[in-house]
mmCIF file of C-alpha atoms and ligand atoms in Angstrom:
data_model
loop_
_atom_site.group_PDB
_atom_site.id
_atom_site.type_symbol
_atom_site.label_atom_id
_atom_site.label_comp_id
_atom_site.label_asym_id
_atom_site.label_seq_id
_atom_site.Cartn_x
_atom_site.Cartn_y
_atom_site.Cartn_z
ATOM 1 C CA MET A 1 0.000 0.000 0.000
ATOM 2 C CA THR A 2 1.267 3.477 -0.832
ATOM 3 C CA THR A 3 1.732 5.768 2.152
ATOM 4 C CA THR A 4 -0.130 9.066 1.821
ATOM 5 C CA ILE A 5 1.922 12.269 1.643
ATOM 6 C CA LEU A 6 0.166 15.441 2.730
ATOM 7 C CA LEU A 7 1.027 19.005 3.681
ATOM 8 C CA ARG A 8 -0.556 20.889 6.550
ATOM 9 C CA ASP A 9 0.263 24.144 8.328
ATOM 10 C CA VAL A 10 3.065 23.857 10.860
ATOM 11 C CA VAL A 11 1.926 23.735 14.487
ATOM 12 C CA GLU A 12 4.036 24.293 17.570
ATOM 13 C CA SER A 13 4.181 20.594 18.442
ATOM 14 C CA ASP A 14 6.048 19.969 15.137
ATOM 15 C CA LEU A 15 8.975 22.111 16.262
ATOM 16 C CA PRO A 16 10.749 19.539 18.491
ATOM 17 C CA ILE A 17 10.619 17.100 15.540
ATOM 18 C CA PHE A 18 12.044 19.670 13.092
ATOM 19 C CA PHE A 19 14.661 20.554 15.702
ATOM 20 C CA GLU A 20 15.916 16.953 15.865
ATOM 21 C CA GLN A 21 15.797 16.644 12.052
ATOM 22 C CA GLN A 22 18.053 19.694 11.582
ATOM 23 C CA LEU A 23 20.602 18.370 14.124
ATOM 24 C CA ASP A 24 21.720 15.649 11.691
ATOM 25 C CA PRO A 25 25.370 16.231 10.636
ATOM 26 C CA ILE A 26 24.855 14.372 7.336
ATOM 27 C CA ALA A 27 21.901 16.632 6.471
ATOM 28 C CA ASN A 28 23.896 19.711 7.555
ATOM 29 C CA GLU A 29 26.714 18.699 5.212
ATOM 30 C CA MET A 30 24.280 17.976 2.384
ATOM 31 C CA ALA A 31 22.466 21.298 2.696
ATOM 32 C CA ALA A 32 25.663 23.211 3.643
ATOM 33 C CA PHE A 33 23.587 24.629 6.467
ATOM 34 C CA PRO A 34 24.683 24.400 10.104
ATOM 35 C CA ALA A 35 22.462 23.060 12.884
ATOM 36 C CA ARG A 36 20.990 25.627 15.289
ATOM 37 C CA ASP A 37 21.020 25.036 19.041
ATOM 38 C CA ARG A 38 17.591 24.701 20.654
ATOM 39 C CA GLU A 39 17.301 28.351 21.658
ATOM 40 C CA ALA A 40 18.345 29.709 18.256
ATOM 41 C CA PHE A 41 16.077 27.208 16.521
ATOM 42 C CA MET A 42 12.989 28.065 18.597
ATOM 43 C CA THR A 43 13.654 31.816 18.257
ATOM 44 C CA HIS A 44 13.948 31.444 14.478
ATOM 45 C CA TRP A 45 10.688 29.485 14.206
ATOM 46 C CA ALA A 46 8.792 31.850 16.513
ATOM 47 C CA LYS A 47 9.888 34.689 14.241
ATOM 48 C CA ILE A 48 8.940 33.014 10.964
ATOM 49 C CA MET A 49 5.614 31.727 12.357
ATOM 50 C CA ALA A 50 4.693 35.305 13.321
ATOM 51 C CA ASP A 51 5.136 36.522 9.735
ATOM 52 C CA GLU A 52 1.996 35.863 7.715
ATOM 53 C CA SER A 53 3.798 36.190 4.395
ATOM 54 C CA ASN A 54 5.618 32.926 5.147
ATOM 55 C CA ILE A 55 4.137 29.607 4.041
ATOM 56 C CA LEU A 56 5.173 26.936 6.522
ATOM 57 C CA LYS A 57 4.035 23.361 5.958
ATOM 58 C CA ALA A 58 4.702 20.118 7.766
ATOM 59 C CA ILE A 59 5.175 17.150 5.442
ATOM 60 C CA LEU A 60 3.100 14.206 6.655
ATOM 61 C CA TYR A 61 4.074 10.692 5.587
ATOM 62 C CA GLY A 62 1.127 8.629 6.793
ATOM 63 C CA ASP A 63 0.784 9.728 10.417
ATOM 64 C CA GLN A 64 4.449 10.721 10.765
ATOM 65 C CA VAL A 65 5.959 14.210 10.447
ATOM 66 C CA ALA A 66 8.638 13.582 7.798
ATOM 67 C CA GLY A 67 9.892 17.175 7.659
ATOM 68 C CA ASN A 68 8.952 20.638 6.522
ATOM 69 C CA ILE A 69 8.644 22.636 3.327
ATOM 70 C CA VAL A 70 8.573 26.405 3.480
ATOM 71 C CA SER A 71 8.360 29.480 1.297
ATOM 72 C CA TRP A 72 9.381 33.021 2.203
ATOM 73 C CA GLU A 73 10.147 36.332 0.578
ATOM 74 C CA HIS A 74 13.680 37.669 0.462
ATOM 75 C CA ASP A 75 14.737 40.836 -1.350
ATOM 76 C CA GLY A 76 11.521 40.775 -3.374
ATOM 77 C CA GLU A 77 11.995 37.143 -4.467
ATOM 78 C CA ARG A 78 9.869 34.236 -3.263
ATOM 79 C CA GLU A 79 12.084 31.333 -2.232
ATOM 80 C CA ILE A 80 11.380 27.774 -1.178
ATOM 81 C CA GLY A 81 13.203 25.269 0.991
ATOM 82 C CA TYR A 82 12.612 21.882 2.613
ATOM 83 C CA TRP A 83 14.145 19.515 5.114
ATOM 84 C CA LEU A 84 13.325 15.868 5.823
ATOM 85 C CA GLY A 85 14.406 13.594 8.647
ATOM 86 C CA ARG A 86 16.998 11.149 7.327
ATOM 87 C CA GLU A 87 14.813 8.070 7.861
ATOM 88 C CA PHE A 88 12.437 9.539 5.256
ATOM 89 C CA TRP A 89 14.983 10.112 2.481
ATOM 90 C CA GLY A 90 14.957 8.182 -0.782
ATOM 91 C CA LYS A 91 11.220 7.494 -0.937
ATOM 92 C CA GLY A 92 10.158 10.317 -3.271
ATOM 93 C CA ILE A 93 8.692 12.282 -0.358
ATOM 94 C CA ALA A 94 10.433 15.611 -1.102
ATOM 95 C CA THR A 95 9.385 15.478 -4.758
ATOM 96 C CA ARG A 96 5.765 14.799 -3.826
ATOM 97 C CA ALA A 97 5.806 17.478 -1.108
ATOM 98 C CA LEU A 98 7.221 20.059 -3.522
ATOM 99 C CA ALA A 99 4.621 19.148 -6.167
ATOM 100 C CA LEU A 100 1.896 19.638 -3.542
ATOM 101 C CA LEU A 101 3.373 22.966 -2.445
ATOM 102 C CA LEU A 102 3.473 24.181 -6.052
ATOM 103 C CA GLU A 103 -0.284 23.552 -6.288
ATOM 104 C CA GLN A 104 -0.851 25.662 -3.178
ATOM 105 C CA VAL A 105 1.704 28.427 -3.792
ATOM 106 C CA THR A 106 0.840 29.904 -7.142
ATOM 107 C CA MET A 107 3.207 32.900 -7.147
ATOM 108 C CA ARG A 108 5.885 32.736 -9.841
ATOM 109 C CA PRO A 109 8.747 32.859 -10.283
ATOM 110 C CA LEU A 110 9.952 30.798 -7.336
ATOM 111 C CA TYR A 111 13.622 30.468 -6.461
ATOM 112 C CA ALA A 112 15.708 27.834 -4.665
ATOM 113 C CA TYR A 113 19.306 28.221 -3.514
ATOM 114 C CA VAL A 114 21.005 24.831 -3.310
ATOM 115 C CA ALA A 115 24.551 23.801 -2.380
ATOM 116 C CA ARG A 116 26.419 22.721 -5.529
ATOM 117 C CA HIS A 117 27.095 19.273 -4.113
ATOM 118 C CA ASN A 118 23.424 18.737 -3.110
ATOM 119 C CA LEU A 119 22.486 16.800 -6.218
ATOM 120 C CA ALA A 120 19.483 15.118 -4.589
ATOM 121 C CA SER A 121 17.874 18.491 -3.880
ATOM 122 C CA GLN A 122 18.683 19.783 -7.372
ATOM 123 C CA ARG A 123 17.073 16.657 -8.768
ATOM 124 C CA VAL A 124 13.919 17.160 -6.653
ATOM 125 C CA LEU A 125 13.596 20.719 -7.983
ATOM 126 C CA GLN A 126 14.225 19.725 -11.596
ATOM 127 C CA LYS A 127 11.653 16.918 -11.387
ATOM 128 C CA CYS A 128 9.142 19.622 -10.379
ATOM 129 C CA GLY A 129 9.999 21.936 -13.282
ATOM 130 C CA PHE A 130 12.728 24.179 -11.833
ATOM 131 C CA THR A 131 15.659 24.950 -14.108
ATOM 132 C CA ILE A 132 19.140 26.185 -13.305
ATOM 133 C CA MET A 133 19.235 29.961 -13.538
ATOM 134 C CA ARG A 134 22.746 30.638 -12.250
ATOM 135 C CA GLU A 135 25.714 28.745 -10.853
ATOM 136 C CA GLU A 136 27.924 30.358 -8.247
ATOM 137 C CA ILE A 137 31.012 29.077 -6.467
ATOM 138 C CA GLU A 138 29.159 27.342 -3.659
ATOM 139 C CA GLU A 139 25.561 27.225 -4.790
ATOM 140 C CA VAL A 140 23.218 26.763 -7.685
ATOM 141 C CA ILE A 141 20.179 29.003 -8.048
ATOM 142 C CA LEU A 142 17.165 27.347 -9.604
ATOM 143 C CA ILE A 143 14.017 29.048 -10.827
ATOM 144 C CA LEU A 144 10.448 27.971 -11.554
ATOM 145 C CA ARG A 145 9.169 30.491 -14.086
ATOM 146 C CA VAL A 146 5.575 29.321 -14.705
HETATM 147 C C1 LIG B 201 17.342 16.760 -0.236
HETATM 148 C C2 LIG B 201 16.178 15.998 0.371
HETATM 149 C C3 LIG B 201 15.033 16.952 0.658
HETATM 150 C C4 LIG B 201 15.731 14.941 -0.644
HETATM 151 O O1 LIG B 201 14.563 14.302 -0.139
HETATM 152 P P1 LIG B 201 14.049 12.890 -0.729
HETATM 153 O O2 LIG B 201 12.657 12.681 -0.240
HETATM 154 O O3 LIG B 201 15.056 11.848 -0.436
HETATM 155 O O4 LIG B 201 14.019 13.206 -2.295
HETATM 156 P P2 LIG B 201 13.258 12.352 -3.424
HETATM 157 O O5 LIG B 201 13.279 10.905 -3.014
HETATM 158 O O6 LIG B 201 11.919 12.980 -3.676
HETATM 159 O O7 LIG B 201 14.140 12.621 -4.718
HETATM 160 C C5 LIG B 201 15.549 12.558 -4.655
HETATM 161 C C6 LIG B 201 16.075 12.421 -6.059
HETATM 162 O O8 LIG B 201 17.483 12.683 -6.030
HETATM 163 C C7 LIG B 201 18.178 11.551 -6.521
HETATM 164 N N1 LIG B 201 19.439 11.482 -5.784
HETATM 165 C C8 LIG B 201 19.632 11.144 -4.498
HETATM 166 N N2 LIG B 201 20.937 11.211 -4.193
HETATM 167 C C9 LIG B 201 21.565 11.646 -5.324
HETATM 168 C C10 LIG B 201 22.910 11.905 -5.659
HETATM 169 N N3 LIG B 201 23.871 11.780 -4.765
HETATM 170 N N4 LIG B 201 23.188 12.327 -6.911
HETATM 171 C C11 LIG B 201 22.210 12.490 -7.832
HETATM 172 N N5 LIG B 201 20.908 12.241 -7.573
HETATM 173 C C12 LIG B 201 20.601 11.824 -6.337
HETATM 174 C C13 LIG B 201 17.256 10.389 -6.278
HETATM 175 O O9 LIG B 201 17.583 9.298 -7.090
HETATM 176 C C14 LIG B 201 15.912 11.025 -6.632
HETATM 177 O O10 LIG B 201 15.761 11.180 -8.025
HETATM 178 P P3 LIG B 201 14.938 10.106 -8.932
HETATM 179 O O11 LIG B 201 13.538 10.140 -8.418
HETATM 180 O O12 LIG B 201 15.086 10.633 -10.308
HETATM 181 O O13 LIG B 201 15.574 8.776 -8.719
HETATM 182 C C15 LIG B 201 16.569 15.300 1.704
HETATM 183 O O14 LIG B 201 17.681 14.481 1.476
HETATM 184 C C16 LIG B 201 16.903 16.281 2.823
HETATM 185 O O15 LIG B 201 16.025 16.741 3.551
HETATM 186 N N6 LIG B 201 18.228 16.616 2.969
HETATM 187 C C17 LIG B 201 18.691 17.516 4.037
HETATM 188 C C18 LIG B 201 18.205 18.950 3.885
HETATM 189 C C19 LIG B 201 18.402 19.514 2.501
HETATM 190 O O16 LIG B 201 19.377 19.253 1.823
HETATM 191 N N7 LIG B 201 17.439 20.341 2.097
HETATM 192 C C20 LIG B 201 17.478 21.012 0.812
HETATM 193 C C21 LIG B 201 18.213 22.291 0.934
HETATM 194 S S1 LIG B 201 18.219 23.158 -0.635
#
């Protein structure tokens, strides 16, 4: 049986799960993004949850919280990002979650900044229609135009 993948708005009880998921050194290396300590993490999420222009979704895999997928505005550009707990990798969950987000977030263009070595994330974006807009020394910027 296929496990259902759904998005729903982030609630406070998701935060301890996201906190643990972002403490993973392998994920930190993959995303080229350092882990935050608990205080910094909770302060960051309190701030982004208070801003109504942010779209903050938990990714549900059956009844489990597999990770989060988010969209925010930065310098007039709408960006997206996502993070899954390692036990959920390799099952197509990020691709499905991004496809669902793209149905709900209709603003275009959308941008994603990805570490050059993060080929899995680049692949997820390309499977959902993003194309490479620019390559910099450490990151690749992908865009979804329509
Ligand atoms: C990146 C991440 C979201 C991917 O999630 P996922 O659910 O495993 O992704 P999917 O299974 O939907 O798709 C991954 C794709 O990348 C491919 N892939 C995985 N590792 C790869 C590699 N080293 N090189 C090339 N492709 C790779 C997979 O084969 C798959 O493509 P396919 O469907 O064509 O076979 C997840 O690993 C994660 O949360 N990492 C830590 C945080 C992070 O990097 N976030 C993104 C920041 S931009």
